[in-house]
């Protein structure tokens, strides 16, 4: 039995999801017989961790601070063992541009893209290069902030006239944005969990848009507008390939404990990796718990296993 601090909430835009992930993790930890110390992450985090002196921290934060390595850095400093990926992997995952360069260098398929800091537009006239980018990527073009998650700030530009507003929207979430080739196809996610036998990809989840939303890109990514199918029914060996690719990316980015890789199965059969979440959602409707269940791993067992990996890393 351990004294487990559950870090949740925080200041990120995904605060509400994190509160739900955290609450569910707390319930599971109590059922497993642990002592739970819930901590809503804020300005007193360091103070609270010192005062509570937990044996281990379960990081149930999503987005900024929790998923980007900041909280992990503090936990390292305070010598508190913690769940999921370490500082460097969090940084690589949170920055989609960094992750895409790492994947590109390693030969992992990811859609073509061009990324710019705000300063490139303000001081280097990058807007003047938009016609070249548009010619290379072809419309529609996906515009997204380098950071964030849950489809926040993602826009699908259908014509050159849509691009400026899409950029402004993306820049309201981050100082770095990218323009990415649109991949027509099916929306997949493969979660990976560190089991006794090592990092193991779980069954593939497909997000299937509702009929009426099929051609409305934005509506597809609104919460509750997609149905999730797990295991996904995919042609040929696509599911196996998606799992292999997810495992490769998980290792490439240096993830630990658990994580989720988002991909597209492009019409024509190619897989393209979009991004990796170092702390994916753990709510009732989240993809990783659904995939674990499809693999015969109940939620409590999943949480138990994740906690074990945190303690194992600290003991190593
Ligand atoms: N290049 C793309 N082509 C087609 N759809 C995309 C593309 N990029 C993102 N999407 C859609 O938007 C969703 C969210 O994008 P993603 O890159 O995973 O960011 P996040 O989940 O962090 O918001 C994806 O699951 C996918 O459905
Ligand atoms: Mg995603």
mmCIF file of C-alpha atoms in Angstrom, residues 38-313:
data_model
loop_
_atom_site.group_PDB
_atom_site.id
_atom_site.type_symbol
_atom_site.label_atom_id
_atom_site.label_comp_id
_atom_site.label_asym_id
_atom_site.label_seq_id
_atom_site.Cartn_x
_atom_site.Cartn_y
_atom_site.Cartn_z
ATOM 1 C CA UNK A 38 -5.808 14.561 -4.203
ATOM 2 C CA UNK A 39 -3.951 17.691 -5.312
ATOM 3 C CA UNK A 40 -5.487 20.288 -7.620
ATOM 4 C CA UNK A 41 -2.298 21.620 -9.168
ATOM 5 C CA UNK A 42 -1.661 25.331 -8.643
ATOM 6 C CA UNK A 43 0.767 27.815 -7.160
ATOM 7 C CA UNK A 44 1.165 25.787 -3.975
ATOM 8 C CA UNK A 45 2.183 22.542 -5.694
ATOM 9 C CA UNK A 46 5.745 22.412 -4.328
ATOM 10 C CA UNK A 47 4.568 23.338 -0.849
ATOM 11 C CA UNK A 48 1.816 20.714 -0.914
ATOM 12 C CA UNK A 49 4.137 17.975 -2.137
ATOM 13 C CA UNK A 50 6.624 18.798 0.637
ATOM 14 C CA UNK A 51 3.905 18.824 3.285
ATOM 15 C CA UNK A 52 2.127 15.669 2.102
ATOM 16 C CA UNK A 53 5.335 13.721 1.399
ATOM 17 C CA UNK A 54 3.655 11.097 -0.827
ATOM 18 C CA UNK A 55 5.425 7.849 -1.746
ATOM 19 C CA UNK A 56 4.532 8.411 -5.377
ATOM 20 C CA UNK A 57 2.584 10.854 -7.549
ATOM 21 C CA UNK A 58 0.005 9.813 -10.143
ATOM 22 C CA UNK A 59 0.055 12.578 -12.749
ATOM 23 C CA UNK A 60 -3.471 12.871 -14.173
ATOM 24 C CA UNK A 61 -2.858 16.238 -15.833
ATOM 25 C CA UNK A 62 -3.384 16.944 -19.521
ATOM 26 C CA UNK A 63 -2.006 19.761 -21.635
ATOM 27 C CA UNK A 64 0.203 22.565 -20.391
ATOM 28 C CA UNK A 65 2.304 22.104 -17.201
ATOM 29 C CA UNK A 66 1.276 18.485 -16.662
ATOM 30 C CA UNK A 67 1.984 16.972 -20.033
ATOM 31 C CA UNK A 68 4.795 19.283 -21.111
ATOM 32 C CA UNK A 69 7.413 18.244 -18.558
ATOM 33 C CA UNK A 70 7.033 21.144 -16.104
ATOM 34 C CA UNK A 71 5.404 19.211 -13.287
ATOM 35 C CA UNK A 72 7.688 16.252 -13.977
ATOM 36 C CA UNK A 73 10.731 18.533 -13.536
ATOM 37 C CA UNK A 74 9.433 19.598 -10.113
ATOM 38 C CA UNK A 75 8.715 15.998 -9.103
ATOM 39 C CA UNK A 76 12.287 15.054 -10.063
ATOM 40 C CA UNK A 77 13.652 17.896 -7.949
ATOM 41 C CA UNK A 78 11.564 16.856 -4.958
ATOM 42 C CA UNK A 79 12.515 13.181 -5.397
ATOM 43 C CA UNK A 80 8.885 12.098 -5.721
ATOM 44 C CA UNK A 81 8.504 9.064 -8.036
ATOM 45 C CA UNK A 82 5.781 9.696 -10.607
ATOM 46 C CA UNK A 83 3.753 7.943 -13.289
ATOM 47 C CA UNK A 84 4.185 8.120 -17.060
ATOM 48 C CA UNK A 85 6.861 9.720 -19.185
ATOM 49 C CA UNK A 86 9.841 11.676 -17.890
ATOM 50 C CA UNK A 87 10.704 15.283 -18.618
ATOM 51 C CA UNK A 88 12.356 14.897 -22.019
ATOM 52 C CA UNK A 89 9.694 12.607 -23.492
ATOM 53 C CA UNK A 90 6.962 14.975 -22.270
ATOM 54 C CA UNK A 91 8.676 17.884 -23.987
ATOM 55 C CA UNK A 92 9.064 15.939 -27.233
ATOM 56 C CA UNK A 93 5.410 14.814 -27.228
ATOM 57 C CA UNK A 94 3.884 18.135 -26.252
ATOM 58 C CA UNK A 95 5.634 19.948 -29.092
ATOM 59 C CA UNK A 96 4.101 18.451 -32.234
ATOM 60 C CA UNK A 97 6.748 20.113 -34.406
ATOM 61 C CA UNK A 98 9.604 18.544 -32.417
ATOM 62 C CA UNK A 99 7.880 15.161 -32.473
ATOM 63 C CA UNK A 100 7.245 15.365 -36.214
ATOM 64 C CA UNK A 101 10.887 16.208 -36.907
ATOM 65 C CA UNK A 102 11.990 13.270 -34.751
ATOM 66 C CA UNK A 103 9.592 10.992 -36.654
ATOM 67 C CA UNK A 104 10.646 12.343 -40.035
ATOM 68 C CA UNK A 105 14.328 11.813 -39.194
ATOM 69 C CA UNK A 106 13.574 8.235 -38.116
ATOM 70 C CA UNK A 107 11.605 7.450 -41.276
ATOM 71 C CA UNK A 108 8.237 7.277 -39.512
ATOM 72 C CA UNK A 109 5.487 8.499 -41.875
ATOM 73 C CA UNK A 110 3.922 11.777 -40.741
ATOM 74 C CA UNK A 111 2.108 14.297 -42.984
ATOM 75 C CA UNK A 112 4.273 16.954 -44.653
ATOM 76 C CA UNK A 113 4.269 20.231 -42.772
ATOM 77 C CA UNK A 114 5.765 23.694 -42.377
ATOM 78 C CA UNK A 115 6.117 25.255 -38.929
ATOM 79 C CA UNK A 116 6.711 28.863 -37.935
ATOM 80 C CA UNK A 117 7.084 30.951 -34.811
ATOM 81 C CA UNK A 118 5.076 34.116 -34.441
ATOM 82 C CA UNK A 119 8.256 36.107 -35.046
ATOM 83 C CA UNK A 120 8.556 34.645 -38.559
ATOM 84 C CA UNK A 121 5.298 36.359 -39.454
ATOM 85 C CA UNK A 122 5.928 39.548 -37.490
ATOM 86 C CA UNK A 123 9.577 40.096 -38.386
ATOM 87 C CA UNK A 124 10.471 37.943 -41.384
ATOM 88 C CA UNK A 125 7.439 38.326 -43.612
ATOM 89 C CA UNK A 126 6.634 34.610 -43.563
ATOM 90 C CA UNK A 127 3.131 35.420 -44.809
ATOM 91 C CA UNK A 128 4.763 36.109 -48.179
ATOM 92 C CA UNK A 129 5.700 32.424 -48.407
ATOM 93 C CA UNK A 130 2.141 31.189 -47.900
ATOM 94 C CA UNK A 131 1.487 30.701 -51.655
ATOM 95 C CA UNK A 132 4.485 28.321 -51.869
ATOM 96 C CA UNK A 133 3.293 26.404 -48.819
ATOM 97 C CA UNK A 134 -0.237 26.211 -50.193
ATOM 98 C CA UNK A 135 1.052 24.937 -53.540
ATOM 99 C CA UNK A 136 3.090 22.210 -51.855
ATOM 100 C CA UNK A 137 0.522 21.000 -49.320
ATOM 101 C CA UNK A 138 -2.584 21.535 -51.480
ATOM 102 C CA UNK A 139 -6.011 22.343 -50.035
ATOM 103 C CA UNK A 140 -7.548 21.622 -47.636
ATOM 104 C CA UNK A 141 -4.654 22.427 -45.290
ATOM 105 C CA UNK A 142 -4.701 21.700 -41.562
ATOM 106 C CA UNK A 143 -3.510 24.574 -39.394
ATOM 107 C CA UNK A 144 -2.671 23.754 -35.773
ATOM 108 C CA UNK A 145 -0.742 25.090 -32.813
ATOM 109 C CA UNK A 146 2.465 23.173 -31.942
ATOM 110 C CA UNK A 147 1.213 22.616 -28.404
ATOM 111 C CA UNK A 148 -2.217 22.018 -26.862
ATOM 112 C CA UNK A 149 -4.472 19.027 -27.425
ATOM 113 C CA UNK A 150 -8.105 17.939 -27.690
ATOM 114 C CA UNK A 151 -8.267 19.542 -31.146
ATOM 115 C CA UNK A 152 -7.992 23.017 -29.584
ATOM 116 C CA UNK A 153 -7.018 25.627 -32.146
ATOM 117 C CA UNK A 154 -7.088 23.191 -35.090
ATOM 118 C CA UNK A 155 -8.628 24.593 -38.260
ATOM 119 C CA UNK A 156 -9.107 23.155 -41.721
ATOM 120 C CA UNK A 157 -8.443 25.793 -44.364
ATOM 121 C CA UNK A 158 -10.254 25.007 -47.616
ATOM 122 C CA UNK A 159 -9.020 27.961 -49.671
ATOM 123 C CA UNK A 160 -6.182 30.531 -49.468
ATOM 124 C CA UNK A 161 -8.731 32.971 -48.034
ATOM 125 C CA UNK A 162 -9.199 30.708 -44.970
ATOM 126 C CA UNK A 163 -5.511 30.547 -44.085
ATOM 127 C CA UNK A 164 -4.966 33.902 -42.306
ATOM 128 C CA UNK A 165 -7.875 33.400 -39.886
ATOM 129 C CA UNK A 166 -6.775 29.817 -39.235
ATOM 130 C CA UNK A 167 -3.273 31.069 -38.409
ATOM 131 C CA UNK A 168 -4.608 33.728 -36.066
ATOM 132 C CA UNK A 169 -6.696 31.111 -34.301
ATOM 133 C CA UNK A 170 -3.728 28.730 -33.944
ATOM 134 C CA UNK A 171 -1.480 31.561 -32.695
ATOM 135 C CA UNK A 172 -3.967 32.279 -29.944
ATOM 136 C CA UNK A 173 -2.979 28.896 -28.445
ATOM 137 C CA UNK A 174 0.785 28.884 -29.003
ATOM 138 C CA UNK A 175 3.650 31.009 -30.321
ATOM 139 C CA UNK A 176 4.506 28.215 -32.779
ATOM 140 C CA UNK A 177 2.084 26.858 -35.365
ATOM 141 C CA UNK A 178 2.205 24.483 -38.292
ATOM 142 C CA UNK A 179 0.494 24.034 -41.593
ATOM 143 C CA UNK A 180 0.058 20.343 -42.297
ATOM 144 C CA UNK A 181 -1.035 18.287 -45.280
ATOM 145 C CA UNK A 182 -4.625 17.128 -44.880
ATOM 146 C CA UNK A 183 -4.833 13.332 -44.771
ATOM 147 C CA UNK A 184 -8.140 11.990 -46.070
ATOM 148 C CA UNK A 185 -8.855 8.787 -44.211
ATOM 149 C CA UNK A 186 -9.752 7.120 -40.958
ATOM 150 C CA UNK A 187 -8.958 8.481 -37.536
ATOM 151 C CA UNK A 188 -7.114 5.959 -35.348
ATOM 152 C CA UNK A 189 -5.495 5.890 -31.924
ATOM 153 C CA UNK A 190 -3.190 3.250 -30.489
ATOM 154 C CA UNK A 191 -2.465 3.305 -26.768
ATOM 155 C CA UNK A 192 0.697 1.726 -25.409
ATOM 156 C CA UNK A 193 1.104 0.433 -21.853
ATOM 157 C CA UNK A 194 4.260 -0.859 -20.182
ATOM 158 C CA UNK A 195 3.329 -4.377 -19.125
ATOM 159 C CA UNK A 196 5.591 -7.061 -17.614
ATOM 160 C CA UNK A 197 6.721 -8.005 -21.103
ATOM 161 C CA UNK A 198 7.590 -4.374 -21.943
ATOM 162 C CA UNK A 199 5.712 -1.624 -23.819
ATOM 163 C CA UNK A 200 2.670 -3.262 -25.424
ATOM 164 C CA UNK A 201 0.320 -1.677 -27.972
ATOM 165 C CA UNK A 202 -3.374 -2.109 -27.142
ATOM 166 C CA UNK A 203 -6.136 -2.735 -29.710
ATOM 167 C CA UNK A 204 -6.684 0.095 -32.203
ATOM 168 C CA UNK A 205 -9.517 2.566 -31.545
ATOM 169 C CA UNK A 206 -11.240 4.266 -34.481
ATOM 170 C CA UNK A 207 -13.134 7.539 -34.123
ATOM 171 C CA UNK A 208 -16.002 7.283 -36.583
ATOM 172 C CA UNK A 209 -17.739 10.569 -37.451
ATOM 173 C CA UNK A 210 -21.513 10.683 -37.362
ATOM 174 C CA UNK A 211 -23.049 10.504 -40.829
ATOM 175 C CA UNK A 212 -24.112 14.166 -40.838
ATOM 176 C CA UNK A 213 -20.630 15.321 -39.825
ATOM 177 C CA UNK A 214 -18.667 13.379 -42.372
ATOM 178 C CA UNK A 215 -17.827 16.365 -44.540
ATOM 179 C CA UNK A 216 -17.733 18.878 -41.706
ATOM 180 C CA UNK A 217 -14.167 18.572 -40.463
ATOM 181 C CA UNK A 218 -14.640 20.828 -37.443
ATOM 182 C CA UNK A 219 -17.807 19.121 -36.221
ATOM 183 C CA UNK A 220 -15.998 15.777 -36.311
ATOM 184 C CA UNK A 221 -13.668 16.812 -33.547
ATOM 185 C CA UNK A 222 -16.263 18.253 -31.237
ATOM 186 C CA UNK A 223 -16.691 16.188 -28.130
ATOM 187 C CA UNK A 224 -19.507 13.689 -28.485
ATOM 188 C CA UNK A 225 -19.683 13.986 -32.262
ATOM 189 C CA UNK A 226 -17.791 10.766 -32.965
ATOM 190 C CA UNK A 227 -18.447 7.136 -32.099
ATOM 191 C CA UNK A 228 -15.502 5.074 -30.974
ATOM 192 C CA UNK A 229 -15.007 1.550 -32.202
ATOM 193 C CA UNK A 230 -12.535 -0.749 -30.471
ATOM 194 C CA UNK A 231 -11.055 -2.925 -31.750
ATOM 195 C CA UNK A 232 -11.305 -1.014 -35.030
ATOM 196 C CA UNK A 233 -12.367 -3.057 -38.049
ATOM 197 C CA UNK A 234 -9.562 -2.357 -40.493
ATOM 198 C CA UNK A 235 -8.628 -3.903 -43.820
ATOM 199 C CA UNK A 236 -5.759 -6.402 -44.165
ATOM 200 C CA UNK A 237 -2.880 -5.960 -41.776
ATOM 201 C CA UNK A 238 -3.582 -2.260 -41.089
ATOM 202 C CA UNK A 239 -4.318 -2.822 -37.380
ATOM 203 C CA UNK A 240 -1.076 -4.722 -36.879
ATOM 204 C CA UNK A 241 0.875 -2.075 -38.773
ATOM 205 C CA UNK A 242 -0.726 0.695 -36.724
ATOM 206 C CA UNK A 243 0.261 -1.092 -33.512
ATOM 207 C CA UNK A 244 3.841 -1.608 -34.722
ATOM 208 C CA UNK A 245 4.109 2.012 -35.759
ATOM 209 C CA UNK A 246 2.681 3.234 -32.437
ATOM 210 C CA UNK A 247 5.195 1.143 -30.518
ATOM 211 C CA UNK A 248 8.025 2.474 -32.674
ATOM 212 C CA UNK A 249 6.948 6.075 -32.037
ATOM 213 C CA UNK A 250 6.442 5.451 -28.298
ATOM 214 C CA UNK A 251 10.035 4.202 -28.100
ATOM 215 C CA UNK A 252 11.404 6.866 -30.421
ATOM 216 C CA UNK A 253 10.020 9.679 -28.277
ATOM 217 C CA UNK A 254 11.208 7.952 -25.089
ATOM 218 C CA UNK A 255 7.784 7.457 -23.516
ATOM 219 C CA UNK A 256 7.344 5.462 -20.326
ATOM 220 C CA UNK A 257 4.474 3.875 -18.415
ATOM 221 C CA UNK A 258 1.728 4.599 -20.909
ATOM 222 C CA UNK A 259 0.868 6.875 -23.810
ATOM 223 C CA UNK A 260 -1.309 7.185 -26.894
ATOM 224 C CA UNK A 261 -0.311 7.641 -30.505
ATOM 225 C CA UNK A 262 -2.834 9.272 -32.879
ATOM 226 C CA UNK A 263 -2.688 8.220 -36.519
ATOM 227 C CA UNK A 264 -4.622 8.330 -39.766
ATOM 228 C CA UNK A 265 -5.183 5.405 -42.107
ATOM 229 C CA UNK A 266 -5.013 7.279 -45.364
ATOM 230 C CA UNK A 267 -7.389 6.317 -48.183
ATOM 231 C CA UNK A 268 -5.073 4.080 -50.189
ATOM 232 C CA UNK A 269 -3.787 2.239 -47.126
ATOM 233 C CA UNK A 270 -0.809 4.255 -45.863
ATOM 234 C CA UNK A 271 -0.580 5.038 -42.152
ATOM 235 C CA UNK A 272 0.444 8.536 -41.061
ATOM 236 C CA UNK A 273 1.322 9.416 -37.477
ATOM 237 C CA UNK A 274 -0.115 12.718 -36.253
ATOM 238 C CA UNK A 275 1.005 13.003 -32.645
ATOM 239 C CA UNK A 276 1.658 11.302 -29.323
ATOM 240 C CA UNK A 277 -0.031 12.098 -26.006
ATOM 241 C CA UNK A 278 2.225 11.441 -23.035
ATOM 242 C CA UNK A 279 -0.722 11.570 -20.594
ATOM 243 C CA UNK A 280 -3.842 10.597 -22.521
ATOM 244 C CA UNK A 281 -7.275 10.885 -20.922
ATOM 245 C CA UNK A 282 -8.337 8.336 -18.313
ATOM 246 C CA UNK A 283 -12.037 9.197 -18.092
ATOM 247 C CA UNK A 284 -14.909 6.755 -18.700
ATOM 248 C CA UNK A 285 -15.090 7.781 -22.338
ATOM 249 C CA UNK A 286 -11.336 8.107 -22.958
ATOM 250 C CA UNK A 287 -9.658 5.964 -25.568
ATOM 251 C CA UNK A 288 -6.897 4.324 -23.515
ATOM 252 C CA UNK A 289 -9.212 2.785 -20.884
ATOM 253 C CA UNK A 290 -11.511 1.564 -23.681
ATOM 254 C CA UNK A 291 -8.574 -0.031 -25.485
ATOM 255 C CA UNK A 292 -7.306 -1.604 -22.260
ATOM 256 C CA UNK A 293 -10.704 -3.108 -21.623
ATOM 257 C CA UNK A 294 -10.790 -4.532 -25.142
ATOM 258 C CA UNK A 295 -7.449 -6.172 -24.291
ATOM 259 C CA UNK A 296 -8.945 -7.649 -21.120
ATOM 260 C CA UNK A 297 -7.298 -5.161 -18.756
ATOM 261 C CA UNK A 298 -9.838 -3.660 -16.344
ATOM 262 C CA UNK A 299 -9.363 -0.037 -15.261
ATOM 263 C CA UNK A 300 -8.171 -0.854 -11.723
ATOM 264 C CA UNK A 301 -5.629 -3.289 -13.084
ATOM 265 C CA UNK A 302 -4.442 -0.644 -15.545
ATOM 266 C CA UNK A 303 -3.969 1.937 -12.788
ATOM 267 C CA UNK A 304 -2.225 -0.622 -10.592
ATOM 268 C CA UNK A 305 0.156 -1.478 -13.419
ATOM 269 C CA UNK A 306 0.896 2.186 -14.207
ATOM 270 C CA UNK A 307 1.657 2.863 -10.534
ATOM 271 C CA UNK A 308 3.986 -0.129 -10.468
ATOM 272 C CA UNK A 309 5.957 1.250 -13.423
ATOM 273 C CA UNK A 310 6.440 4.533 -11.537
ATOM 274 C CA UNK A 311 7.840 2.737 -8.504
ATOM 275 C CA UNK A 312 9.986 0.477 -10.694
ATOM 276 C CA UNK A 313 11.586 3.487 -12.409
#
